[in-house]
Tab-separated table of C-alpha atoms in Angstrom:
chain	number	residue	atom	x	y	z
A	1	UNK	CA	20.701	-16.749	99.744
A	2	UNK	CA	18.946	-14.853	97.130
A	3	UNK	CA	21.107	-11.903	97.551
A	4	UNK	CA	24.353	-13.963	96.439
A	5	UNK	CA	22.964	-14.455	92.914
A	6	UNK	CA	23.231	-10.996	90.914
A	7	UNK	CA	27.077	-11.208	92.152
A	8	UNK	CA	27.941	-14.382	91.750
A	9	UNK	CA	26.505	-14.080	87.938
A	10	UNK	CA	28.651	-10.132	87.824
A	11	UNK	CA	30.985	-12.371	88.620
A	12	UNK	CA	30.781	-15.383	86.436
A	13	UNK	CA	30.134	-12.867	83.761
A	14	UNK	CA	33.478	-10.843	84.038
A	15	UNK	CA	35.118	-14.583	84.139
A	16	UNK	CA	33.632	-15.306	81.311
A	17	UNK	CA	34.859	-12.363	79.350
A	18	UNK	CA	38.422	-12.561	80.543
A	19	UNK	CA	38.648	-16.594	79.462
A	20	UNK	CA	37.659	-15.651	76.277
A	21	UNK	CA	39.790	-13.283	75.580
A	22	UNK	CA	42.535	-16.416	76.897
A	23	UNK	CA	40.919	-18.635	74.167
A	24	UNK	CA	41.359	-16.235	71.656
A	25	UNK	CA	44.838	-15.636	72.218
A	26	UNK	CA	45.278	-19.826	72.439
A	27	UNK	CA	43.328	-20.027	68.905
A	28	UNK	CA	45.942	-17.304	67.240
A	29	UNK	CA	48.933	-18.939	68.874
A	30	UNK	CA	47.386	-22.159	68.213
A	31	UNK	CA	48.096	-23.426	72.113
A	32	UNK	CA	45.814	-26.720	72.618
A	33	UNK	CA	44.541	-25.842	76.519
A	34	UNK	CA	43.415	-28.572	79.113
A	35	UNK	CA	41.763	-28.037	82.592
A	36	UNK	CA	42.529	-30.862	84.559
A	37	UNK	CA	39.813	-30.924	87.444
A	38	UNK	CA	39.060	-33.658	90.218
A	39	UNK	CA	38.845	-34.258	93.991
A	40	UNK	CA	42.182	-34.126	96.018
A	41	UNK	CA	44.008	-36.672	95.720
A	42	UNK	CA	42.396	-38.396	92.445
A	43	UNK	CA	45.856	-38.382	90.617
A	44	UNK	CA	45.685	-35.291	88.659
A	45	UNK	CA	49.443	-34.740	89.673
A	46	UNK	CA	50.353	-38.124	88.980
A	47	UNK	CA	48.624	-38.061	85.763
A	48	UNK	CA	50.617	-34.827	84.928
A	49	UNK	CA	54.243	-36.438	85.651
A	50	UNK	CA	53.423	-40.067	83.745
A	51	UNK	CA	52.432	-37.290	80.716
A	52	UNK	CA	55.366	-35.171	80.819
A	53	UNK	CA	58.109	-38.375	81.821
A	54	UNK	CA	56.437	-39.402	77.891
A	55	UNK	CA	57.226	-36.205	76.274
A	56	UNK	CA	60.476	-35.441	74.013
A	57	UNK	CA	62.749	-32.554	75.001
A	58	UNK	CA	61.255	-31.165	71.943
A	59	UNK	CA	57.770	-31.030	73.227
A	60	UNK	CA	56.276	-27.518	73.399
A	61	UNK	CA	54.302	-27.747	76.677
A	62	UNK	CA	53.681	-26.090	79.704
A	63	UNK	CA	51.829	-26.433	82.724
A	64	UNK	CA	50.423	-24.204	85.591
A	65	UNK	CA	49.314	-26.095	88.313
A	66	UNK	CA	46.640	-24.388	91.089
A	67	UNK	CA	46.737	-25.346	95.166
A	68	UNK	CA	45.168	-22.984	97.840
A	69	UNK	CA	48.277	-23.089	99.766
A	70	UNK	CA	51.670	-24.994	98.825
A	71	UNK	CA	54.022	-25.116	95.516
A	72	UNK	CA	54.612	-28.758	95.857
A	73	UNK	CA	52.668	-29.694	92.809
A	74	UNK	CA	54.884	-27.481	91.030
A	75	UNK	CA	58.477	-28.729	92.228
A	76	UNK	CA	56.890	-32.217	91.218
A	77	UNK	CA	56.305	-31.041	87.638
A	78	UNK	CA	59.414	-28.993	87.438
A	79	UNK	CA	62.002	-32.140	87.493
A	80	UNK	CA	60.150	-32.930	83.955
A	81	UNK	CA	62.305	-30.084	82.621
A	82	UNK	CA	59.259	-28.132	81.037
A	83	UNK	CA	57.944	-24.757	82.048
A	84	UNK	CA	55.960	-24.935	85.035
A	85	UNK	CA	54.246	-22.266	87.089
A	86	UNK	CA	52.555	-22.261	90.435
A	87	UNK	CA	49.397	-20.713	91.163
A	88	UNK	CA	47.883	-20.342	94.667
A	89	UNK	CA	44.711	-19.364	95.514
A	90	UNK	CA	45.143	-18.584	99.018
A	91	UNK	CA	42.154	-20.225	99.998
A	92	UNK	CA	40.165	-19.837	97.177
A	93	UNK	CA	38.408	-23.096	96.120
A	94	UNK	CA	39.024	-23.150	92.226
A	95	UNK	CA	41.444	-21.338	88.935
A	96	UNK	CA	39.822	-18.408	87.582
A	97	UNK	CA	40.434	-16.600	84.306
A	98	UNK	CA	42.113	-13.896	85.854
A	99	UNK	CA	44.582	-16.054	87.887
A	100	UNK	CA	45.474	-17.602	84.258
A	101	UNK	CA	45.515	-14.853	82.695
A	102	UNK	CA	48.136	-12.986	85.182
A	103	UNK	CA	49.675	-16.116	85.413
A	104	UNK	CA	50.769	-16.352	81.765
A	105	UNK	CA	51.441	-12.983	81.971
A	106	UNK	CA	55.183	-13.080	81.579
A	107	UNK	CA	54.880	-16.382	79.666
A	108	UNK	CA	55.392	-16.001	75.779
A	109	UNK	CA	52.905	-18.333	74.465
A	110	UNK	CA	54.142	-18.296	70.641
A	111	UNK	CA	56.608	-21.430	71.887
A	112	UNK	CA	53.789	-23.357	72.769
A	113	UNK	CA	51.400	-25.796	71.490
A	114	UNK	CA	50.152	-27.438	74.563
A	115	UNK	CA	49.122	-26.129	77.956
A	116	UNK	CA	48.030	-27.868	80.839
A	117	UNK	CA	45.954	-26.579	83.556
A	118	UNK	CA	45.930	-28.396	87.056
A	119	UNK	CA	42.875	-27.151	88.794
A	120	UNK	CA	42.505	-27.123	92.629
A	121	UNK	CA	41.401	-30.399	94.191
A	122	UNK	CA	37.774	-30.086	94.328
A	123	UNK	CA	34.671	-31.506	92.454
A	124	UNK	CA	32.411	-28.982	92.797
A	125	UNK	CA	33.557	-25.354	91.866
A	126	UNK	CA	36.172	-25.247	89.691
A	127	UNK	CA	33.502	-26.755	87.159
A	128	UNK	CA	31.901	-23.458	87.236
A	129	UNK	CA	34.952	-21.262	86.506
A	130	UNK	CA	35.887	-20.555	82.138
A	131	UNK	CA	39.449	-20.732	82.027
A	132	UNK	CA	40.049	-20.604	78.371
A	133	UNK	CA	40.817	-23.936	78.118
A	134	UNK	CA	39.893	-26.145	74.825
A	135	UNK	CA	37.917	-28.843	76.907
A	136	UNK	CA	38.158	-29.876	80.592
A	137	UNK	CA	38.685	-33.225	81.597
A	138	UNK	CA	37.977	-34.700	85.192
A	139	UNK	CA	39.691	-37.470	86.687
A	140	UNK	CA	37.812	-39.670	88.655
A	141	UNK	CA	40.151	-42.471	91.131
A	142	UNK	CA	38.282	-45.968	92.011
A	143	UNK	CA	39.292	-45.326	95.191
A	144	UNK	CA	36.092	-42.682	95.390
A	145	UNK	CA	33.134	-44.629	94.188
A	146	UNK	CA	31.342	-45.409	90.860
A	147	UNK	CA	28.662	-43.315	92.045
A	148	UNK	CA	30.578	-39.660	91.816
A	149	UNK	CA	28.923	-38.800	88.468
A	150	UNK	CA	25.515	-39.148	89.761
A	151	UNK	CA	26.638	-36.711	92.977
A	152	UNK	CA	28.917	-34.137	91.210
A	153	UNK	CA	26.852	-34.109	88.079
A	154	UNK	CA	28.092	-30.321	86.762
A	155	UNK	CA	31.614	-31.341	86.026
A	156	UNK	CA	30.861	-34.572	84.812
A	157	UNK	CA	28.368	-33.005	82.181
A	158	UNK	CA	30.991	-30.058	81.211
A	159	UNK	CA	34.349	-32.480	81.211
A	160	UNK	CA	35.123	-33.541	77.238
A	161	UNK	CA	36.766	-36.480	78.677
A	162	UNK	CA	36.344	-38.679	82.271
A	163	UNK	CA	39.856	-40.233	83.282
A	164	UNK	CA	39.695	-43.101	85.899
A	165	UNK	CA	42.582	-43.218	87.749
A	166	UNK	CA	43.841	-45.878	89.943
A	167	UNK	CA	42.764	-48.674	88.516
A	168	UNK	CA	45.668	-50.949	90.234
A	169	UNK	CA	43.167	-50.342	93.472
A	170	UNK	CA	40.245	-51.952	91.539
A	171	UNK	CA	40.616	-55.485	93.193
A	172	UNK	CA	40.339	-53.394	96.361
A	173	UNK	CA	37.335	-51.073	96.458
A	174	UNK	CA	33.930	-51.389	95.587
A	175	UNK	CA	33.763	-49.941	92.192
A	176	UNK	CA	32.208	-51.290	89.604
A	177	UNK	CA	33.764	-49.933	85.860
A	178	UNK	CA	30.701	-50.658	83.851
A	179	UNK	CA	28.443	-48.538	86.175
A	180	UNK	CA	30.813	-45.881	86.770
A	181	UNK	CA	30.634	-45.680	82.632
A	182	UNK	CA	27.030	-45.986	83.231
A	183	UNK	CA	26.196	-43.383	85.450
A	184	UNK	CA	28.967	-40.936	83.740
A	185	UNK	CA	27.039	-41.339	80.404
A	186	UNK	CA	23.624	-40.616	82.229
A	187	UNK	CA	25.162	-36.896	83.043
A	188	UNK	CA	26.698	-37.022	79.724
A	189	UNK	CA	25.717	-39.154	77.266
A	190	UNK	CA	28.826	-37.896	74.794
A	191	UNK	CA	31.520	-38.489	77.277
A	192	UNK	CA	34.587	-39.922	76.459
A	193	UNK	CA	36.073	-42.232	78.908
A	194	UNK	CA	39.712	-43.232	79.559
A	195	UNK	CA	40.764	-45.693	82.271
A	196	UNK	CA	44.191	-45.382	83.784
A	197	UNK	CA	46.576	-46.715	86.403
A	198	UNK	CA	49.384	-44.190	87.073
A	199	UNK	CA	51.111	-46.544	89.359
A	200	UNK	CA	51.490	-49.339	86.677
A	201	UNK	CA	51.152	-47.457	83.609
A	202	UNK	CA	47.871	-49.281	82.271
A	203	UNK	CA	45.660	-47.237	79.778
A	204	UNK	CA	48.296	-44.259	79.867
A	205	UNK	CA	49.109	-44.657	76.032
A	206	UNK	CA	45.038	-43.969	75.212
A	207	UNK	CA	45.581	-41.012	77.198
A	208	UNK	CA	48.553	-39.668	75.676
A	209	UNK	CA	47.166	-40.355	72.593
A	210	UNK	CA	43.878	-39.069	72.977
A	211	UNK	CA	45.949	-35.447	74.341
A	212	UNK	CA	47.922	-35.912	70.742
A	213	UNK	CA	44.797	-36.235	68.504
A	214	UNK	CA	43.350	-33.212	70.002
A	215	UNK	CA	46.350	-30.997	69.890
A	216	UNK	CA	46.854	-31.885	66.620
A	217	UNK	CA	42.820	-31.081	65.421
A	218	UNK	CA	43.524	-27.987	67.761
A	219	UNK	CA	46.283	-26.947	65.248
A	220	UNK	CA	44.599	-28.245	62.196
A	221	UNK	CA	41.698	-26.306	63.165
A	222	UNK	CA	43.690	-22.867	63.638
A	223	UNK	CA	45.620	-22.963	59.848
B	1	UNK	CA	38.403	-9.927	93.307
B	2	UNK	CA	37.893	-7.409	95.368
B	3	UNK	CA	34.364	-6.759	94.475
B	4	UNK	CA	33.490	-10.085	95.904
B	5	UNK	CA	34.691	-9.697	99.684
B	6	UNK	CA	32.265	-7.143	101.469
B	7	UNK	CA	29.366	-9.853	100.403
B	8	UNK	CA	31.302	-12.535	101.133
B	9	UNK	CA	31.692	-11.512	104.173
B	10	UNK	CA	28.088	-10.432	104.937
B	11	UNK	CA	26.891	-13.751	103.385
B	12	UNK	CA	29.503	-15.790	106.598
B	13	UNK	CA	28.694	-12.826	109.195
B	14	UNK	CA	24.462	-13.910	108.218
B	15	UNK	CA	25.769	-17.598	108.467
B	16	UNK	CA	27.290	-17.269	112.062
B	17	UNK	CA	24.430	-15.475	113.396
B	18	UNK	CA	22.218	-18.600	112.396
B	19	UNK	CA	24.549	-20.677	113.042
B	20	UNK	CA	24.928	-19.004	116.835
B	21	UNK	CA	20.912	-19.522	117.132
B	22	UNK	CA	21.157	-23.527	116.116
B	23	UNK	CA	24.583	-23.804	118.652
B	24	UNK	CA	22.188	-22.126	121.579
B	25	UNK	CA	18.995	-24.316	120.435
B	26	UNK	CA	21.432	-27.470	120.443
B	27	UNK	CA	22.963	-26.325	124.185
B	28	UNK	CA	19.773	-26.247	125.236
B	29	UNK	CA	18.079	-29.276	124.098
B	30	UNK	CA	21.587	-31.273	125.273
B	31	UNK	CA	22.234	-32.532	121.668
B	32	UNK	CA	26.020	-32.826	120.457
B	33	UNK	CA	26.363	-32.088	116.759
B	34	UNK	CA	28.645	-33.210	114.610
B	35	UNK	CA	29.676	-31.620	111.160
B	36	UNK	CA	31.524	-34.120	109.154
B	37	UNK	CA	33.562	-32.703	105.839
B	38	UNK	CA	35.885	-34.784	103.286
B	39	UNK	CA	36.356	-34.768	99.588
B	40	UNK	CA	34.248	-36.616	97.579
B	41	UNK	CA	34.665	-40.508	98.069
B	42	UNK	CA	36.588	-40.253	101.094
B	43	UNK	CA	34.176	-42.130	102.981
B	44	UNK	CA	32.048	-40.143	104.964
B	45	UNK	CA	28.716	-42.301	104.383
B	46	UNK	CA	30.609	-45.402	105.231
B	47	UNK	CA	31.591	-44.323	108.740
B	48	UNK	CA	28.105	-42.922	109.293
B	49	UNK	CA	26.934	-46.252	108.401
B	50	UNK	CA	29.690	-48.352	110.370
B	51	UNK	CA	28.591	-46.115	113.238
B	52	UNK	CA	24.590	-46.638	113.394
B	53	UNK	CA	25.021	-50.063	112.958
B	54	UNK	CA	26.815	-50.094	116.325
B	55	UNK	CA	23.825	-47.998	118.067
B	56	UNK	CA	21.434	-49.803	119.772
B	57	UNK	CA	17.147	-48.775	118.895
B	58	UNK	CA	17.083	-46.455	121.936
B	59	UNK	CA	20.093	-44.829	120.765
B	60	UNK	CA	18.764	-40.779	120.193
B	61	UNK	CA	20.436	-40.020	116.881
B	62	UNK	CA	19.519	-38.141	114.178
B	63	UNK	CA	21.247	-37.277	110.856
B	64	UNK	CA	21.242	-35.108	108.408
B	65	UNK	CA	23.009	-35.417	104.893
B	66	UNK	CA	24.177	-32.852	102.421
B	67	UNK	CA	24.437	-33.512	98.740
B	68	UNK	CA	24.362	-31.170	95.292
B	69	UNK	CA	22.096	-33.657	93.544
B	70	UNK	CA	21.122	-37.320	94.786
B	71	UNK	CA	19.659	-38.849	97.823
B	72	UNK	CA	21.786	-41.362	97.987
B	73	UNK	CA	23.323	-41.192	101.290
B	74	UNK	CA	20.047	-40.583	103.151
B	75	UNK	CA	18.802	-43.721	101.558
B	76	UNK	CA	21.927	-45.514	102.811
B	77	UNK	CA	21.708	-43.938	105.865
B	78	UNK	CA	18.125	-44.531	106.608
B	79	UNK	CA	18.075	-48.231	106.701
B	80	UNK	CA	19.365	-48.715	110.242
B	81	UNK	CA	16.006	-47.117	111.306
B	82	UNK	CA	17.709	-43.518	112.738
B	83	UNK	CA	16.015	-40.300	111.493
B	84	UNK	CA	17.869	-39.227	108.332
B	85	UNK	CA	16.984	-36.002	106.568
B	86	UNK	CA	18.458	-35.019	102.668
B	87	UNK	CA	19.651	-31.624	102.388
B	88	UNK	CA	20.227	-31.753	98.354
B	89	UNK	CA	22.294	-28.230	97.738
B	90	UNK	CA	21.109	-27.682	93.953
B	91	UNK	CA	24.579	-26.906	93.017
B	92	UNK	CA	25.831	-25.384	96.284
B	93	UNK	CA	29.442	-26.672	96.907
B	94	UNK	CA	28.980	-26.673	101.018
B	95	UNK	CA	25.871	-26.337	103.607
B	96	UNK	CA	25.224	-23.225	105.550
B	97	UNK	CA	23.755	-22.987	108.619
B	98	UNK	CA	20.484	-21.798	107.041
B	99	UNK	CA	20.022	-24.986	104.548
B	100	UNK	CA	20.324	-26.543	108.519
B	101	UNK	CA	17.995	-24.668	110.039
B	102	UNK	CA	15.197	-25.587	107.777
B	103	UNK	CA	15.806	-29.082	107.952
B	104	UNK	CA	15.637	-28.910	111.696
B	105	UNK	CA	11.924	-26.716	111.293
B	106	UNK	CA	9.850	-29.954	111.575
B	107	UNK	CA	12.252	-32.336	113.346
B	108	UNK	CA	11.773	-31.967	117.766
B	109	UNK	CA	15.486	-31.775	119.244
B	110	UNK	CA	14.062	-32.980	122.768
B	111	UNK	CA	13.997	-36.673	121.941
B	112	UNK	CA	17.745	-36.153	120.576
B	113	UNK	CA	21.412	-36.520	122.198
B	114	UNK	CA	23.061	-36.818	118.940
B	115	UNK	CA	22.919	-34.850	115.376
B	116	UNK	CA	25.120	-35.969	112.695
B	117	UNK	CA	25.508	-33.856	109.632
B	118	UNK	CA	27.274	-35.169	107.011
B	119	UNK	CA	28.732	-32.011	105.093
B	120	UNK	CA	28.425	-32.213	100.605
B	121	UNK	CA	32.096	-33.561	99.435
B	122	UNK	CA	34.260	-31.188	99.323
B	123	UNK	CA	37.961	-30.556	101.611
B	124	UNK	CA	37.667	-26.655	100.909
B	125	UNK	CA	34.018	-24.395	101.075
B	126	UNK	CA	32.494	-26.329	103.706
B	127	UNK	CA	35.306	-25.405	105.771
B	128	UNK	CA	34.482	-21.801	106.174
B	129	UNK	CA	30.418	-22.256	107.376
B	130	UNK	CA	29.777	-22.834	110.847
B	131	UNK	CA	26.439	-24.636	111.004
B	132	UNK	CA	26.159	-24.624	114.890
B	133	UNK	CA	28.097	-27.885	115.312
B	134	UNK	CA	30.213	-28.863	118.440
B	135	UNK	CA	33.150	-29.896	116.081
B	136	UNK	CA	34.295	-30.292	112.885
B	137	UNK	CA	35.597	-34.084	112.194
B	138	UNK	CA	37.544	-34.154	108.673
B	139	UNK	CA	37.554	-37.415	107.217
B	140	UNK	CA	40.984	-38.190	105.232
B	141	UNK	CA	41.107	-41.382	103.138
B	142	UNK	CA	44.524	-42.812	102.289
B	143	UNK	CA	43.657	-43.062	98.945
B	144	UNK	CA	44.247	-39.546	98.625
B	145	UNK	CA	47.751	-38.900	100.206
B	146	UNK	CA	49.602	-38.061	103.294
B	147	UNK	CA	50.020	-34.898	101.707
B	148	UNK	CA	46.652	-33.457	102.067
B	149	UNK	CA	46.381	-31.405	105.290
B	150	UNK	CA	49.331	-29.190	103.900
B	151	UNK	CA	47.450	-28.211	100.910
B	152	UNK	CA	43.920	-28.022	102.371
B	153	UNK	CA	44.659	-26.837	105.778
B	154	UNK	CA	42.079	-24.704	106.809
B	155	UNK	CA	40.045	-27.791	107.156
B	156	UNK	CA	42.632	-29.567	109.378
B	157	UNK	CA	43.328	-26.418	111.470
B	158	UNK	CA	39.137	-26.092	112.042
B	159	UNK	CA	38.333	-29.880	112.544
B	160	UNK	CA	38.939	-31.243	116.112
B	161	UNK	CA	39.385	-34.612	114.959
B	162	UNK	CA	40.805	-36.235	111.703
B	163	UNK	CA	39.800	-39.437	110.695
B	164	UNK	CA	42.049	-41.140	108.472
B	165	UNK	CA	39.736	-43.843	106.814
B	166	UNK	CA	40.669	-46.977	104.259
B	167	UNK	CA	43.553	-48.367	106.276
B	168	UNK	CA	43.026	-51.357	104.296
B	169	UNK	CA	44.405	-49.845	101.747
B	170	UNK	CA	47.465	-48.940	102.888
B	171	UNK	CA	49.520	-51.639	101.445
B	172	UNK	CA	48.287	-50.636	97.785
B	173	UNK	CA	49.063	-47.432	98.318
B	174	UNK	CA	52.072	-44.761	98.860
B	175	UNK	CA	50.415	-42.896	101.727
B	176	UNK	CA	53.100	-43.050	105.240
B	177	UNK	CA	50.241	-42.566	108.042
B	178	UNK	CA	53.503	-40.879	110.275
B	179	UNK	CA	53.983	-38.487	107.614
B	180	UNK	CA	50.281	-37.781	107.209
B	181	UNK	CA	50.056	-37.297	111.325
B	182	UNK	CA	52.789	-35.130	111.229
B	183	UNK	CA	51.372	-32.555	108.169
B	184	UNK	CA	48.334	-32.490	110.170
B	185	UNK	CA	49.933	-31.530	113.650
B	186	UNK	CA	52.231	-28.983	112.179
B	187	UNK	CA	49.018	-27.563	110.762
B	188	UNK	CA	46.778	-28.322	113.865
B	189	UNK	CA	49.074	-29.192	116.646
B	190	UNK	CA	46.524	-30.111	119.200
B	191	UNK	CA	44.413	-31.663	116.321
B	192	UNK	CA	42.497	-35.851	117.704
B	193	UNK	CA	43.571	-38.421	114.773
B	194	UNK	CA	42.083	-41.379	114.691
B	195	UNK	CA	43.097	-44.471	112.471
B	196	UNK	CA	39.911	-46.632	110.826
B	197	UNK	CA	38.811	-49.120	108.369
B	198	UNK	CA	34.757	-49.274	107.175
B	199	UNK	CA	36.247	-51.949	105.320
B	200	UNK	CA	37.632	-54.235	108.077
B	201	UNK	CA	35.875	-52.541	110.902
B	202	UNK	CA	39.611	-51.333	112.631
B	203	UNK	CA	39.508	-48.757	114.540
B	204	UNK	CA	35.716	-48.156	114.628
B	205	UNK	CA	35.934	-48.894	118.441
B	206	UNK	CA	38.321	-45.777	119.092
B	207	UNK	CA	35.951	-43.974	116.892
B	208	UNK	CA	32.686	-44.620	118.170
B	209	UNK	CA	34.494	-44.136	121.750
B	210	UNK	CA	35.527	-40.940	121.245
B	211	UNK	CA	31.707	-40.182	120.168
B	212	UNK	CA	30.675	-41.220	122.994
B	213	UNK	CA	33.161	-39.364	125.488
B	214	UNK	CA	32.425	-36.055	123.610
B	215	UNK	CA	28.426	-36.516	124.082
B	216	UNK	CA	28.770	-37.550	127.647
B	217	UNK	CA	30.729	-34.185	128.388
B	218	UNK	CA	28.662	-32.163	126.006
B	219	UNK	CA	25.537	-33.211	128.107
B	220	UNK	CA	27.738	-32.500	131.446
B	221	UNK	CA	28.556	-29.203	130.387
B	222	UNK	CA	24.628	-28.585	129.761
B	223	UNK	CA	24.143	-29.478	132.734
């Protein structure tokens, strides 16, 4: 479909313009921004409440959280006691710029120093979409084969970090960690790799950590 | 974006006229088509392979398999000695009923009663391109959640059949297979749902059954 192409890139390009504007205004308020992207159902939710259910009442985070057609990620977050905001698509497949960008419209962002972005469920086009964010990270459960990398190779190259979630179902499925590692590193060879269980809490204080380190070189690099 | 619905909308009006001319071209040659969509992982290949291992060598099947980057499946899928035919995407998030077409170019539908297609991994794009299929089959895994056809439902309302795959593991997981039938009928209330394992093998029978029913009165309504 030839004829999608010059759109698509008018497109991308606008996108592009209005997430960097949003990353300039996260740089001068010195807001650390995550976009959380994965299939549905990998745990990006899950990995969301474990975070926040860690977090002081002092924390400065907030979190909008994308779904083509419900707010139940968003009453889910909510009970955290953080800001939380709901964005849906109506059918669109992915978070762009614009949707951020309205969404935080009425959102001061000088009280914040972390932001989390839940993306809508989907492997594929959400990795194509600039939302301002810092780095994005994709989280990748057991439960969907070591071999994902290798098929969804985009997001896996553009992610600063690969979660693997679920690994309570390890004795389960057929996944092999070392491979999954393996073929993640072939798309990206710079990848950073976390494994997590958010049913049993395994590998979640790497993760937390890992968030902390890079809010904090977020900030460090701002002053 | 506004900008982006008149093409949008020219690009699925061009789909459905192809995908009108493969529907006719499958009438006509008696083959029932399939058009098989999940996310990523959810085990699509498996049941495509749990279900040509139960066809006999004068079974007429053919399939074809959509992926952005590997060849994977077809490789999988070629071993039990059925026609299989890659469609890699190149980045696409979904097939269209042109990528179909071609594949079909050089492949005879006479000597088939059965076509296959195995849709790239994704619960939301592939959703809105008919390729000329008799039905949509969405393939849920409960790895995922019983939550799923309320935030993907345009899927669920299209498919005529949801398979809800990886019963085995249901005790390792929270996923309540009432609650999941339930989102899906107050989405789809007339919506098939079958129960299966590739794992275990239970509930292939039911599966491969209904298959068969739905060929045997495709053919009779050619007739």
């Amino acid at each position: 479909m030839t004829t999608r192409v010059p759109l698509e890139k008018k497109v991308l390009s606008e996108n592009d313009r209005i997430a960097a504007g949003l990353r300039a205004r996260f740089h001068e308020h010195q807001v650390f921004c995550l976009n959380l992207i994965s299939s549905p159902g990998a745990g990006k939710t899950s990995l969301l409440e474990r975070t926040l259910e860690r977090f002081g009442a002092r924390e400065h985070v907030a979190v909008l959280t994308g779904d083509i057609q419900t707010d139940n990620d968003a009453r889910r977050l909510a009970r955290f006691g953080f800001p939380v905001k709901q964005i849906t698509t109506g059918g669109t497949c992915h978070l762009d710029a614009r949707m951020v960008e309205r969404a935080l419209a009425d959102w001061p962002l000088e009280p914040l120093d972390l932001l989390l972005i839940e993306n809508v469920g989907n492997l594929v086009c959400p990795s194509s979409y600039d939302l301002g964010e810092a780095a994005k990270v994709v989280v990748l459960s057991v439960a969907e084969g070591d071999d994902k990398p290798l098929k969804y190779p985009a997001i896996f190259f553009k992610a600063a970090l690969l979660v693997v979630n679920k690994l309570d179902l390890l004795p389960y499925v057929s996944f092999d960690l070392a491979r999954a590692r393996e073929h993640a590193r072939r798309v990206h060879p710079g990848m950073a790799i976390l494994e997590v269980s958010c049913t049993t809490g395994e590998g979640l204080e790497a993760w937390v950590r890992w968030l902390e380190e890079r809010r904090e070189a977020a900030k460090a690099g701002s002053a």
